[in-house]
Short mmCIF file of C-alpha atoms in Angstrom, two decimals:
data_model
loop_
_atom_site.label_atom_id
_atom_site.label_comp_id
_atom_site.label_asym_id
_atom_site.label_seq_id
_atom_site.Cartn_x
_atom_site.Cartn_y
_atom_site.Cartn_z
CA UNK A 1 11.16 -50.90 22.04
CA UNK A 2 14.42 -50.02 23.18
CA UNK A 3 15.39 -46.39 23.53
CA UNK A 4 17.53 -45.27 20.39
CA UNK A 5 18.22 -42.32 18.28
CA UNK A 6 16.80 -42.04 14.82
CA UNK A 7 19.03 -42.21 11.96
CA UNK A 8 20.64 -39.01 10.71
CA UNK A 9 19.11 -37.70 7.50
CA UNK A 10 21.15 -38.32 4.28
CA UNK A 11 20.63 -35.20 2.49
CA UNK A 12 23.09 -32.61 0.85
CA UNK A 13 20.82 -29.66 1.84
CA UNK A 14 20.02 -30.57 5.46
CA UNK A 15 22.99 -28.80 7.15
CA UNK A 16 22.23 -25.70 5.00
CA UNK A 17 18.67 -25.81 6.17
CA UNK A 18 19.68 -25.99 9.62
CA UNK A 19 22.03 -23.13 9.39
CA UNK A 20 19.39 -21.02 7.59
CA UNK A 21 17.05 -21.45 10.26
CA UNK A 22 19.00 -19.32 12.44
CA UNK A 23 19.08 -15.50 12.47
CA UNK A 24 22.90 -15.23 11.81
CA UNK A 25 23.28 -17.23 8.56
CA UNK A 26 24.65 -14.07 6.69
CA UNK A 27 27.16 -15.82 4.29
CA UNK A 28 24.70 -18.59 3.03
CA UNK A 29 22.02 -15.80 2.72
CA UNK A 30 24.16 -13.53 0.84
CA UNK A 31 25.38 -16.19 -1.51
CA UNK A 32 21.69 -17.31 -2.36
CA UNK A 33 20.82 -13.41 -2.73
CA UNK A 34 23.63 -13.08 -5.40
CA UNK A 35 22.24 -16.08 -7.28
CA UNK A 36 18.61 -14.62 -7.18
CA UNK A 37 20.07 -11.23 -8.30
CA UNK A 38 21.48 -12.94 -11.33
CA UNK A 39 18.19 -14.97 -12.09
CA UNK A 40 15.97 -12.18 -11.51
CA UNK A 41 18.11 -9.80 -13.48
CA UNK A 42 18.26 -12.07 -16.33
CA UNK A 43 14.53 -12.50 -16.45
CA UNK A 44 13.89 -8.92 -16.42
CA UNK A 45 16.34 -8.28 -19.28
CA UNK A 46 14.44 -11.03 -21.08
CA UNK A 47 10.99 -9.28 -20.10
CA UNK A 48 12.29 -5.88 -21.54
CA UNK A 49 13.73 -7.45 -24.72
CA UNK A 50 10.42 -9.22 -25.37
CA UNK A 51 8.49 -5.92 -25.04
CA UNK A 52 11.06 -3.99 -27.08
CA UNK A 53 10.99 -6.59 -29.86
CA UNK A 54 7.26 -7.33 -29.94
CA UNK A 55 6.70 -3.40 -30.20
CA UNK A 56 8.98 -3.08 -33.12
CA UNK A 57 6.53 -4.91 -35.31
CA UNK A 58 4.38 -1.88 -35.54
CA UNK A 59 6.66 0.79 -34.38
CA UNK A 60 9.65 1.87 -36.18
CA UNK A 61 10.82 4.59 -33.56
CA UNK A 62 10.87 2.19 -30.55
CA UNK A 63 8.61 1.18 -27.86
CA UNK A 64 7.52 4.67 -26.73
CA UNK A 65 6.60 6.25 -30.12
CA UNK A 66 2.93 5.52 -30.31
CA UNK A 67 2.36 8.71 -31.97
CA UNK A 68 3.74 7.24 -35.16
CA UNK A 69 0.58 4.74 -35.25
CA UNK A 70 -2.42 5.77 -37.23
CA UNK A 71 -5.44 6.78 -35.27
CA UNK A 72 -7.39 3.41 -35.88
CA UNK A 73 -4.41 1.40 -34.78
CA UNK A 74 -3.99 3.37 -31.61
CA UNK A 75 -7.88 2.58 -30.90
CA UNK A 76 -7.65 -1.09 -31.82
CA UNK A 77 -4.30 -2.28 -30.28
CA UNK A 78 -5.28 -1.75 -26.77
CA UNK A 79 -8.57 -3.51 -27.25
CA UNK A 80 -6.85 -6.48 -28.90
CA UNK A 81 -4.32 -6.60 -25.97
CA UNK A 82 -7.22 -6.58 -23.46
CA UNK A 83 -8.78 -9.69 -25.19
CA UNK A 84 -5.38 -11.54 -25.07
CA UNK A 85 -4.92 -10.62 -21.29
CA UNK A 86 -8.56 -11.67 -20.79
CA UNK A 87 -7.66 -15.12 -22.27
CA UNK A 88 -4.57 -15.45 -20.18
CA UNK A 89 -6.66 -14.60 -16.75
CA UNK A 90 -9.32 -17.00 -17.83
CA UNK A 91 -6.92 -19.89 -18.21
CA UNK A 92 -5.44 -19.13 -14.75
CA UNK A 93 -6.91 -20.49 -11.53
CA UNK A 94 -8.79 -17.63 -9.55
CA UNK A 95 -6.42 -18.06 -6.62
CA UNK A 96 -3.58 -17.02 -8.96
CA UNK A 97 -4.81 -13.95 -10.53
CA UNK A 98 -3.51 -11.35 -8.16
CA UNK A 99 -0.43 -9.77 -9.47
CA UNK A 100 1.85 -6.74 -9.07
CA UNK A 101 3.60 -5.15 -5.86
CA UNK A 102 0.33 -5.58 -4.05
CA UNK A 103 0.54 -9.44 -4.48
CA UNK A 104 3.97 -9.47 -3.21
CA UNK A 105 3.44 -7.47 -0.01
CA UNK A 106 0.50 -9.62 0.59
CA UNK A 107 2.33 -12.93 0.20
CA UNK A 108 5.21 -11.64 2.40
CA UNK A 109 3.09 -10.19 5.11
CA UNK A 110 0.20 -12.70 5.25
CA UNK A 111 1.17 -15.92 3.47
CA UNK A 112 4.68 -16.65 4.68
CA UNK A 113 6.49 -15.41 1.58
CA UNK A 114 5.13 -18.31 -0.52
CA UNK A 115 4.46 -17.09 -4.20
CA UNK A 116 3.35 -19.22 -7.20
CA UNK A 117 4.97 -20.10 -10.42
CA UNK A 118 1.50 -19.69 -12.24
CA UNK A 119 1.11 -16.03 -10.97
CA UNK A 120 4.69 -15.32 -11.97
CA UNK A 121 3.89 -16.50 -15.53
CA UNK A 122 0.57 -14.53 -15.64
CA UNK A 123 2.43 -11.34 -14.44
CA UNK A 124 5.22 -11.89 -16.88
CA UNK A 125 3.19 -12.29 -20.08
CA UNK A 126 0.24 -10.31 -18.93
CA UNK A 127 2.47 -7.11 -18.31
CA UNK A 128 4.37 -7.72 -21.57
CA UNK A 129 1.05 -7.66 -23.57
CA UNK A 130 -0.11 -4.62 -21.61
CA UNK A 131 2.97 -2.72 -22.45
CA UNK A 132 3.11 -3.78 -26.13
CA UNK A 133 -0.45 -2.82 -26.47
CA UNK A 134 0.18 0.62 -25.24
CA UNK A 135 -1.65 0.58 -21.95
CA UNK A 136 -0.66 3.47 -19.51
CA UNK A 137 1.05 1.19 -16.99
CA UNK A 138 4.68 0.65 -15.80
CA UNK A 139 7.13 -2.29 -15.86
CA UNK A 140 8.54 -1.69 -12.43
CA UNK A 141 5.46 -3.33 -10.67
CA UNK A 142 5.53 -6.49 -12.76
CA UNK A 143 9.24 -6.60 -12.32
CA UNK A 144 9.15 -6.48 -8.62
CA UNK A 145 6.48 -9.44 -8.81
CA UNK A 146 8.74 -11.57 -11.12
CA UNK A 147 11.81 -10.76 -9.17
CA UNK A 148 10.30 -11.55 -5.73
CA UNK A 149 8.79 -14.74 -7.07
CA UNK A 150 12.07 -15.89 -8.39
CA UNK A 151 13.52 -15.64 -4.90
CA UNK A 152 10.53 -17.19 -3.33
CA UNK A 153 10.23 -20.08 -5.79
CA UNK A 154 14.01 -20.93 -5.42
CA UNK A 155 13.64 -21.00 -1.74
CA UNK A 156 10.49 -23.29 -2.02
CA UNK A 157 12.31 -25.43 -4.52
CA UNK A 158 15.21 -26.05 -2.46
CA UNK A 159 12.84 -26.52 0.68
CA UNK A 160 14.80 -23.75 2.44
CA UNK A 161 13.41 -22.64 5.94
CA UNK A 162 10.35 -20.56 5.59
CA UNK A 163 11.75 -17.83 7.81
CA UNK A 164 14.19 -17.11 4.80
CA UNK A 165 11.53 -16.92 1.92
CA UNK A 166 10.73 -13.15 2.83
CA UNK A 167 14.42 -12.19 2.72
CA UNK A 168 14.74 -14.28 -0.65
CA UNK A 169 11.67 -12.31 -2.12
CA UNK A 170 13.03 -9.03 -0.99
CA UNK A 171 16.33 -9.92 -2.87
CA UNK A 172 14.28 -10.49 -6.26
CA UNK A 173 12.39 -7.22 -5.43
CA UNK A 174 15.54 -5.23 -5.01
CA UNK A 175 16.94 -6.87 -8.07
CA UNK A 176 13.95 -5.79 -10.08
CA UNK A 177 14.18 -2.25 -9.31
CA UNK A 178 17.94 -2.17 -9.63
CA UNK A 179 17.75 -3.74 -13.14
CA UNK A 180 14.79 -1.51 -14.21
CA UNK A 181 16.26 1.89 -13.43
CA UNK A 182 19.94 0.91 -13.13
CA UNK A 183 19.81 2.09 -9.52
CA UNK A 184 21.14 -0.49 -7.23
CA UNK A 185 20.71 1.57 -4.00
CA UNK A 186 17.26 2.44 -4.74
CA UNK A 187 16.50 -1.15 -5.31
CA UNK A 188 17.66 -2.06 -1.74
CA UNK A 189 15.67 0.92 -0.11
CA UNK A 190 12.67 0.02 -2.26
CA UNK A 191 12.56 -3.72 -1.16
CA UNK A 192 13.04 -2.71 2.52
CA UNK A 193 10.67 0.15 2.66
CA UNK A 194 7.66 -0.94 0.43
CA UNK A 195 8.06 -4.76 0.21
CA UNK A 196 9.39 -5.89 3.43
CA UNK A 197 8.77 -2.80 5.47
CA UNK A 198 11.48 -3.39 8.02
CA UNK A 199 15.22 -2.86 8.31
CA UNK A 200 17.40 -5.54 9.74
CA UNK A 201 21.05 -6.55 9.18
CA UNK A 202 20.09 -9.92 8.43
CA UNK A 203 18.06 -8.89 5.24
CA UNK A 204 20.01 -5.87 4.26
CA UNK A 205 23.24 -7.45 3.37
CA UNK A 206 21.74 -10.27 1.04
CA UNK A 207 19.35 -7.75 -0.67
CA UNK A 208 22.30 -5.52 -1.54
CA UNK A 209 24.20 -8.31 -3.00
CA UNK A 210 21.06 -9.21 -5.18
CA UNK A 211 20.88 -5.61 -6.38
CA UNK A 212 24.47 -5.45 -7.26
CA UNK A 213 24.26 -8.61 -9.18
CA UNK A 214 21.24 -7.30 -11.19
CA UNK A 215 22.89 -4.03 -11.75
CA UNK A 216 25.94 -5.78 -13.10
CA UNK A 217 23.88 -7.66 -15.71
CA UNK A 218 21.87 -4.50 -16.76
CA UNK A 219 24.83 -2.49 -17.23
CA UNK A 220 26.43 -5.33 -19.39
CA UNK A 221 23.45 -5.25 -21.55
CA UNK A 222 22.39 -1.56 -21.64
CA UNK A 223 25.37 0.27 -20.42
CA UNK A 224 26.19 2.33 -17.27
CA UNK A 225 23.61 5.12 -17.65
CA UNK A 226 20.47 5.42 -15.49
CA UNK A 227 16.98 4.99 -17.06
CA UNK A 228 16.72 8.78 -17.71
CA UNK A 229 19.32 11.17 -19.26
CA UNK A 230 19.34 14.04 -16.85
CA UNK A 231 21.13 17.23 -17.62
CA UNK A 232 23.36 19.22 -15.20
CA UNK A 233 21.20 20.68 -12.70
CA UNK A 234 22.34 24.15 -11.20
CA UNK A 235 21.77 25.18 -7.72
CA UNK A 236 18.20 26.35 -7.13
CA UNK A 237 17.51 29.88 -6.01
CA UNK A 238 15.35 30.37 -2.90
CA UNK A 239 12.52 31.62 -5.37
CA UNK A 240 12.61 28.35 -7.20
CA UNK A 241 12.51 26.60 -3.93
CA UNK A 242 9.22 28.35 -3.16
CA UNK A 243 7.81 27.41 -6.58
CA UNK A 244 8.98 23.72 -5.80
CA UNK A 245 6.95 23.90 -2.46
CA UNK A 246 3.83 25.20 -4.22
CA UNK A 247 4.27 22.47 -6.76
CA UNK A 248 4.71 19.62 -4.12
CA UNK A 249 1.35 20.84 -2.47
CA UNK A 250 -0.32 20.26 -5.90
CA UNK A 251 1.25 16.86 -6.35
CA UNK A 252 0.31 15.63 -2.88
CA UNK A 253 -3.21 16.47 -3.94
CA UNK A 254 -2.93 14.79 -7.41
CA UNK A 255 -1.41 11.59 -5.61
CA UNK A 256 -4.27 11.43 -3.04
CA UNK A 257 -6.79 11.83 -6.04
CA UNK A 258 -5.08 9.08 -8.10
CA UNK A 259 -5.08 6.66 -5.15
CA UNK A 260 -8.79 7.41 -4.44
CA UNK A 261 -9.85 7.00 -8.10
CA UNK A 262 -7.86 3.83 -8.59
CA UNK A 263 -9.42 2.34 -5.42
CA UNK A 264 -12.96 3.39 -6.44
CA UNK A 265 -12.54 1.91 -9.75
CA UNK A 266 -11.31 -1.41 -8.47
CA UNK A 267 -14.35 -1.49 -5.94
CA UNK A 268 -16.67 -1.05 -8.89
CA UNK A 269 -15.01 -3.95 -10.86
CA UNK A 270 -17.47 -6.56 -9.93
CA UNK A 271 -20.53 -4.54 -10.60
CA UNK A 272 -19.92 -3.79 -14.17
CA UNK A 273 -21.97 -4.93 -17.05
CA UNK A 274 -19.01 -5.55 -19.09
CA UNK A 275 -15.77 -7.42 -18.55
CA UNK A 276 -13.41 -5.23 -16.71
CA UNK A 277 -10.45 -5.91 -18.72
CA UNK A 278 -12.26 -5.28 -22.13
CA UNK A 279 -13.64 -1.90 -20.55
CA UNK A 280 -10.02 -1.17 -19.74
CA UNK A 281 -9.07 -1.97 -23.42
CA UNK A 282 -11.82 0.44 -24.72
CA UNK A 283 -11.06 3.47 -22.40
CA UNK A 284 -7.11 3.08 -23.36
CA UNK A 285 -7.93 2.88 -27.07
CA UNK A 286 -10.11 5.86 -26.89
CA UNK A 287 -7.66 7.77 -24.86
CA UNK A 288 -4.89 6.99 -27.36
CA UNK A 289 -6.95 7.70 -30.44
CA UNK A 290 -7.38 11.55 -29.02
CA UNK A 291 -4.03 11.73 -27.24
CA UNK A 292 -1.38 9.53 -28.31
CA UNK A 293 1.19 10.66 -25.75
CA UNK A 294 -0.98 9.21 -22.89
CA UNK A 295 0.04 5.81 -24.13
CA UNK A 296 2.80 3.59 -22.70
CA UNK A 297 4.80 4.18 -19.67
CA UNK A 298 5.67 7.93 -20.44
CA UNK A 299 9.53 7.72 -20.33
CA UNK A 300 10.05 9.53 -23.66
CA UNK A 301 7.87 12.38 -22.45
CA UNK A 302 9.89 12.63 -19.22
CA UNK A 303 12.96 12.74 -21.36
CA UNK A 304 11.57 15.39 -23.38
CA UNK A 305 10.65 17.57 -20.10
CA UNK A 306 13.96 16.98 -18.56
CA UNK A 307 15.86 18.25 -21.63
CA UNK A 308 13.45 21.46 -21.99
CA UNK A 309 11.80 20.25 -25.28
CA UNK A 310 8.19 20.22 -23.91
CA UNK A 311 7.19 23.65 -22.91
CA UNK A 312 3.44 24.19 -23.74
CA UNK A 313 1.63 24.59 -20.54
CA UNK A 314 -1.73 23.93 -21.93
CA UNK A 315 -0.51 20.56 -23.29
CA UNK A 316 1.19 19.54 -20.07
CA UNK A 317 -1.93 20.09 -18.08
CA UNK A 318 -4.02 18.21 -20.74
CA UNK A 319 -1.80 15.36 -20.68
CA UNK A 320 -1.32 15.37 -16.98
CA UNK A 321 -5.12 14.97 -16.52
CA UNK A 322 -5.59 12.26 -19.08
CA UNK A 323 -2.45 10.17 -17.62
CA UNK A 324 -3.91 10.39 -13.99
CA UNK A 325 -7.37 9.26 -15.13
CA UNK A 326 -6.45 6.68 -17.48
CA UNK A 327 -3.65 5.10 -15.46
CA UNK A 328 -6.12 4.92 -12.41
CA UNK A 329 -8.92 3.55 -14.62
CA UNK A 330 -6.87 0.63 -16.40
CA UNK A 331 -5.01 -0.38 -13.25
CA UNK A 332 -8.06 -0.16 -11.21
CA UNK A 333 -10.06 -2.53 -13.84
CA UNK A 334 -7.25 -5.16 -13.50
CA UNK A 335 -4.73 -4.64 -16.35
CA UNK A 336 -1.59 -6.26 -14.99
CA UNK A 337 0.90 -3.49 -15.19
CA UNK A 338 2.50 -1.03 -12.54
CA UNK A 339 2.08 2.49 -11.38
CA UNK A 340 5.57 3.68 -10.73
CA UNK A 341 6.54 4.53 -14.39
CA UNK A 342 3.28 6.57 -14.84
CA UNK A 343 3.61 8.17 -11.50
CA UNK A 344 6.97 9.65 -12.38
CA UNK A 345 5.56 11.06 -15.66
CA UNK A 346 2.65 12.62 -13.83
CA UNK A 347 4.78 14.21 -11.39
CA UNK A 348 7.23 15.45 -14.23
CA UNK A 349 4.23 16.97 -16.00
CA UNK A 350 2.85 18.48 -13.00
CA UNK A 351 5.93 20.00 -11.71
CA UNK A 352 7.05 21.39 -15.13
CA UNK A 353 3.62 23.03 -15.60
CA UNK A 354 3.88 24.59 -12.36
CA UNK A 355 7.37 25.71 -12.91
CA UNK A 356 6.46 27.36 -16.22
CA UNK A 357 3.58 29.17 -14.47
CA UNK A 358 5.88 30.32 -11.73
CA UNK A 359 8.27 31.70 -14.50
CA UNK A 360 5.38 33.60 -16.07
CA UNK A 361 4.25 34.87 -12.83
CA UNK A 362 7.55 35.92 -11.29
CA UNK A 363 9.41 36.60 -14.64
CA UNK A 364 12.25 34.35 -13.32
CA UNK A 365 15.24 34.24 -15.66
CA UNK A 366 16.80 30.80 -16.79
CA UNK A 367 14.41 28.67 -14.63
CA UNK A 368 15.43 24.96 -14.74
CA UNK A 369 12.80 22.84 -16.16
CA UNK A 370 14.79 19.65 -15.32
CA UNK A 371 15.12 20.81 -11.63
CA UNK A 372 11.23 21.09 -11.20
CA UNK A 373 10.39 18.11 -13.23
CA UNK A 374 12.92 15.97 -11.20
CA UNK A 375 11.41 17.13 -7.85
CA UNK A 376 7.93 16.40 -9.22
CA UNK A 377 8.90 12.94 -10.06
CA UNK A 378 10.10 12.07 -6.91
CA UNK A 379 7.40 13.79 -5.08
CA UNK A 380 4.81 11.91 -6.84
CA UNK A 381 6.32 8.48 -6.42
CA UNK A 382 6.86 9.14 -2.73
CA UNK A 383 3.36 10.45 -2.32
CA UNK A 384 1.66 7.62 -4.19
CA UNK A 385 3.63 4.73 -2.39
CA UNK A 386 4.29 6.65 0.85
CA UNK A 387 7.79 5.66 0.33
CA UNK A 388 10.05 8.70 0.81
CA UNK A 389 13.36 7.11 1.36
CA UNK A 390 13.02 5.02 -1.87
CA UNK A 391 11.99 8.08 -3.81
CA UNK A 392 14.75 10.14 -2.41
CA UNK A 393 17.72 7.50 -3.11
CA UNK A 394 16.07 7.13 -6.58
CA UNK A 395 16.58 10.81 -7.59
CA UNK A 396 20.16 10.78 -5.97
CA UNK A 397 20.97 7.84 -8.16
CA UNK A 398 19.46 9.24 -11.38
CA UNK A 399 21.00 12.73 -11.11
CA UNK A 400 24.36 11.59 -9.45
CA UNK A 401 24.14 14.89 -7.89
CA UNK A 402 24.27 15.66 -4.26
CA UNK A 403 22.86 19.08 -4.62
CA UNK A 404 19.51 17.64 -5.35
CA UNK A 405 19.16 16.04 -1.91
CA UNK A 406 17.78 19.01 0.16
CA UNK A 407 15.35 20.18 -2.37
CA UNK A 408 14.14 16.63 -3.00
CA UNK A 409 13.56 15.95 0.84
CA UNK A 410 11.83 19.21 1.02
CA UNK A 411 9.14 18.40 -1.71
CA UNK A 412 8.91 14.71 -0.69
CA UNK A 413 7.81 15.92 3.05
CA UNK A 414 5.27 18.30 1.70
CA UNK A 415 3.79 15.80 -0.93
CA UNK A 416 3.71 12.97 1.50
CA UNK A 417 2.16 14.84 4.39
CA UNK A 418 -0.55 16.18 2.22
CA UNK A 419 -1.43 12.80 0.32
CA UNK A 420 -1.11 10.83 3.52
CA UNK A 421 -3.61 13.34 5.18
CA UNK A 422 -6.02 12.76 2.52
CA UNK A 423 -5.64 8.86 2.38
CA UNK A 424 -5.48 8.15 6.23
CA UNK A 425 -1.75 8.18 6.09
CA UNK A 426 -1.53 5.26 3.79
CA UNK A 427 -0.03 4.88 0.34
CA UNK A 428 -1.65 2.98 -2.50
CA UNK A 429 -0.37 -0.55 -1.40
CA UNK A 430 -1.55 0.12 2.14
CA UNK A 431 -4.98 1.33 0.98
CA UNK A 432 -5.42 -1.60 -1.30
CA UNK A 433 -4.54 -4.04 1.59
CA UNK A 434 -7.05 -2.43 3.84
CA UNK A 435 -9.75 -2.64 0.95
CA UNK A 436 -9.23 -6.40 0.87
CA UNK A 437 -9.89 -6.73 4.56
CA UNK A 438 -6.30 -7.25 5.73
CA UNK A 439 -4.80 -5.77 8.98
CA UNK A 440 -1.40 -4.67 8.06
CA UNK A 441 -0.39 -4.15 11.62
CA UNK A 442 1.22 -7.50 12.59
CA UNK A 443 2.07 -8.08 16.26
CA UNK A 444 5.77 -7.95 17.18
CA UNK A 445 5.39 -11.63 18.44
CA UNK A 446 4.26 -12.98 15.00
CA UNK A 447 7.09 -11.07 13.23
CA UNK A 448 9.65 -12.32 15.64
CA UNK A 449 8.63 -15.80 15.35
CA UNK A 450 8.31 -15.77 11.62
CA UNK A 451 12.00 -14.87 11.39
CA UNK A 452 13.32 -17.84 13.23
CA UNK A 453 13.27 -21.53 12.12
CA UNK A 454 12.36 -24.63 14.25
CA UNK A 455 15.87 -26.07 13.68
CA UNK A 456 17.34 -23.35 15.81
CA UNK A 457 15.33 -24.46 18.97
CA UNK A 458 14.78 -28.29 18.31
CA UNK A 459 16.41 -30.71 20.46
CA UNK A 460 18.47 -33.54 19.21
CA UNK A 461 18.60 -35.41 22.59
CA UNK A 462 15.35 -37.52 22.93
CA UNK A 463 14.15 -40.95 23.39
CA UNK A 464 12.01 -42.42 20.66
CA UNK A 465 9.26 -44.81 21.73
CA UNK A 466 6.56 -44.68 19.02
CA UNK A 467 6.90 -42.24 16.08
CA UNK A 468 3.41 -43.01 14.66
CA UNK A 469 1.80 -40.79 17.09
CA UNK A 470 4.22 -37.76 16.55
CA UNK A 471 2.56 -34.76 15.15
CA UNK A 472 5.13 -33.52 12.51
CA UNK A 473 6.67 -30.22 11.50
CA UNK A 474 9.05 -29.84 8.65
CA UNK A 475 12.65 -28.56 9.41
CA UNK A 476 12.08 -25.72 7.06
CA UNK A 477 9.14 -24.26 9.05
CA UNK A 478 9.29 -21.22 11.17
CA UNK A 479 8.43 -21.00 14.95
CA UNK A 480 5.12 -19.43 13.95
CA UNK A 481 4.34 -22.27 11.93
CA UNK A 482 5.20 -24.71 14.79
CA UNK A 483 3.12 -22.84 17.28
CA UNK A 484 0.08 -22.79 14.81
CA UNK A 485 0.31 -26.65 14.42
CA UNK A 486 0.67 -27.04 18.21
CA UNK A 487 -2.54 -25.02 18.65
CA UNK A 488 -4.54 -26.97 15.93
CA UNK A 489 -3.46 -30.41 17.20
CA UNK A 490 -3.52 -29.30 21.05
CA UNK A 491 0.06 -30.66 21.79
CA UNK A 492 3.09 -29.72 23.46
CA UNK A 493 5.62 -31.37 21.49
CA UNK A 494 6.22 -31.68 17.72
CA UNK A 495 8.62 -34.02 15.87
CA UNK A 496 10.92 -32.09 13.33
CA UNK A 497 11.26 -34.03 10.09
CA UNK A 498 13.51 -33.69 7.05
CA UNK A 499 13.67 -35.45 3.79
CA UNK A 500 15.89 -38.53 3.63
CA UNK A 501 16.81 -40.55 0.58
CA UNK A 502 13.62 -42.42 0.40
CA UNK A 503 11.34 -41.24 3.36
CA UNK A 504 10.96 -38.57 6.13
CA UNK A 505 13.54 -38.67 8.75
CA UNK A 506 12.96 -37.48 12.22
CA UNK A 507 15.79 -35.28 13.21
CA UNK A 508 14.76 -33.59 16.26
CA UNK A 509 11.84 -32.34 18.59
CA UNK A 510 10.53 -28.98 19.48
CA UNK A 511 8.46 -28.01 22.56
CA UNK A 512 5.99 -25.31 23.18
CA UNK A 513 8.22 -24.73 26.39
CA UNK A 514 11.12 -23.78 24.30
CA UNK A 515 9.09 -21.55 22.03
CA UNK A 516 7.93 -19.67 25.14
CA UNK A 517 11.28 -19.35 26.51
CA UNK A 518 12.51 -17.76 23.28
CA UNK A 519 10.10 -14.95 23.01
CA UNK A 520 9.74 -14.22 26.69
#
């Protein structure tokens, strides 16, 4: 057969895929990030409206007023919700039943950023049912899953290079936090610190674009105000900083206890004589029967604390204990909800109670409940997730007050150090990954190879003798994928294929020597 070059692929996305395989495709990635921000933001607005609209069937006061229900309804509704969630899980393949931020991090770090549509649907509807049923879970974790899956699925649908899937999923995650709290900067930092776990210029710009687009949609729908109405906070005295430091020590202990209890509950899930989801419904119903304020995310309670309308120390401590225990139990038993919202409430309760105790002990005039509650919220969030920057930026955007930065940094450091000391320096996500047997410390080489596409190193100058014996790799694959295929088939050269109009078309070759030269 005479030497010849293969026909060029006739595909509108081919050049885009080639461009995105490199590490310098910022304009293209940014444009796609903006699209993901709009899609994810729209989905999360739909999610929020479904929850609010569904809850209004039995609550006249809104989606956080479970105390308006009768004792019997507060007992029954979580049990009914757990049964519906159980049906959803039963109808979902076992491999698609992992949800939440843990699932997002797992997919990005160990499964090349590939997320499933089935898992996203389970998270969307399962979390909606959990929130409508009054479970003590948050909507931010499910929102991160839905947002990240939106980015990943768009990339998979367009068959974009696999080295871009992590960035696209991070765009969706940042859009989720941005739309949930109306805090775009916190969304960006959260995606980088908690989800992607690295800071690179190539991912920062698209993630920022996605967060901005989601925030624009959220503000069009709900206005410019953040999730909480925070009053003006005066400058704190040195005595109040001392109380905040002591409160941060307590919050560090509480965060470690919450993580340990959640992990212990999850480890016992397979040993129970009753279905874990049904048991979660029974526990939630019993807790709601005796203490209505423990139901739901807890944002209404946080608003009351921030505005100085909840001052009873004994009630604060009772609610704190119940919220911590029931949230750890229901999430550990598998209810598809998040822990960020409840952790903010726990932090506010702990700090408010400790602030009042300090006021009683030291007889301080005009102590600021909002000041201590805000510091407690960010300290608890930072300690549970071991995400200090995300928590710091969150409080800055919530308060829009630069004077809060120094006290917030102070309590975050204390709470993270104490919690990390008691949990092997790992947050909840890290500990959950360890419990599943993952080694989260990826080598620098694997990370480097996963960020480059084969199209950047493939050669278009080659002689084709017989393409029937060529081991194939797709043009959207990463260098890590190519190296794994070479190891599996014991070859030194792969043919790089892309989709033509009617068949797969050879568009280049990549060699082991080229990959070796790249990383050396």
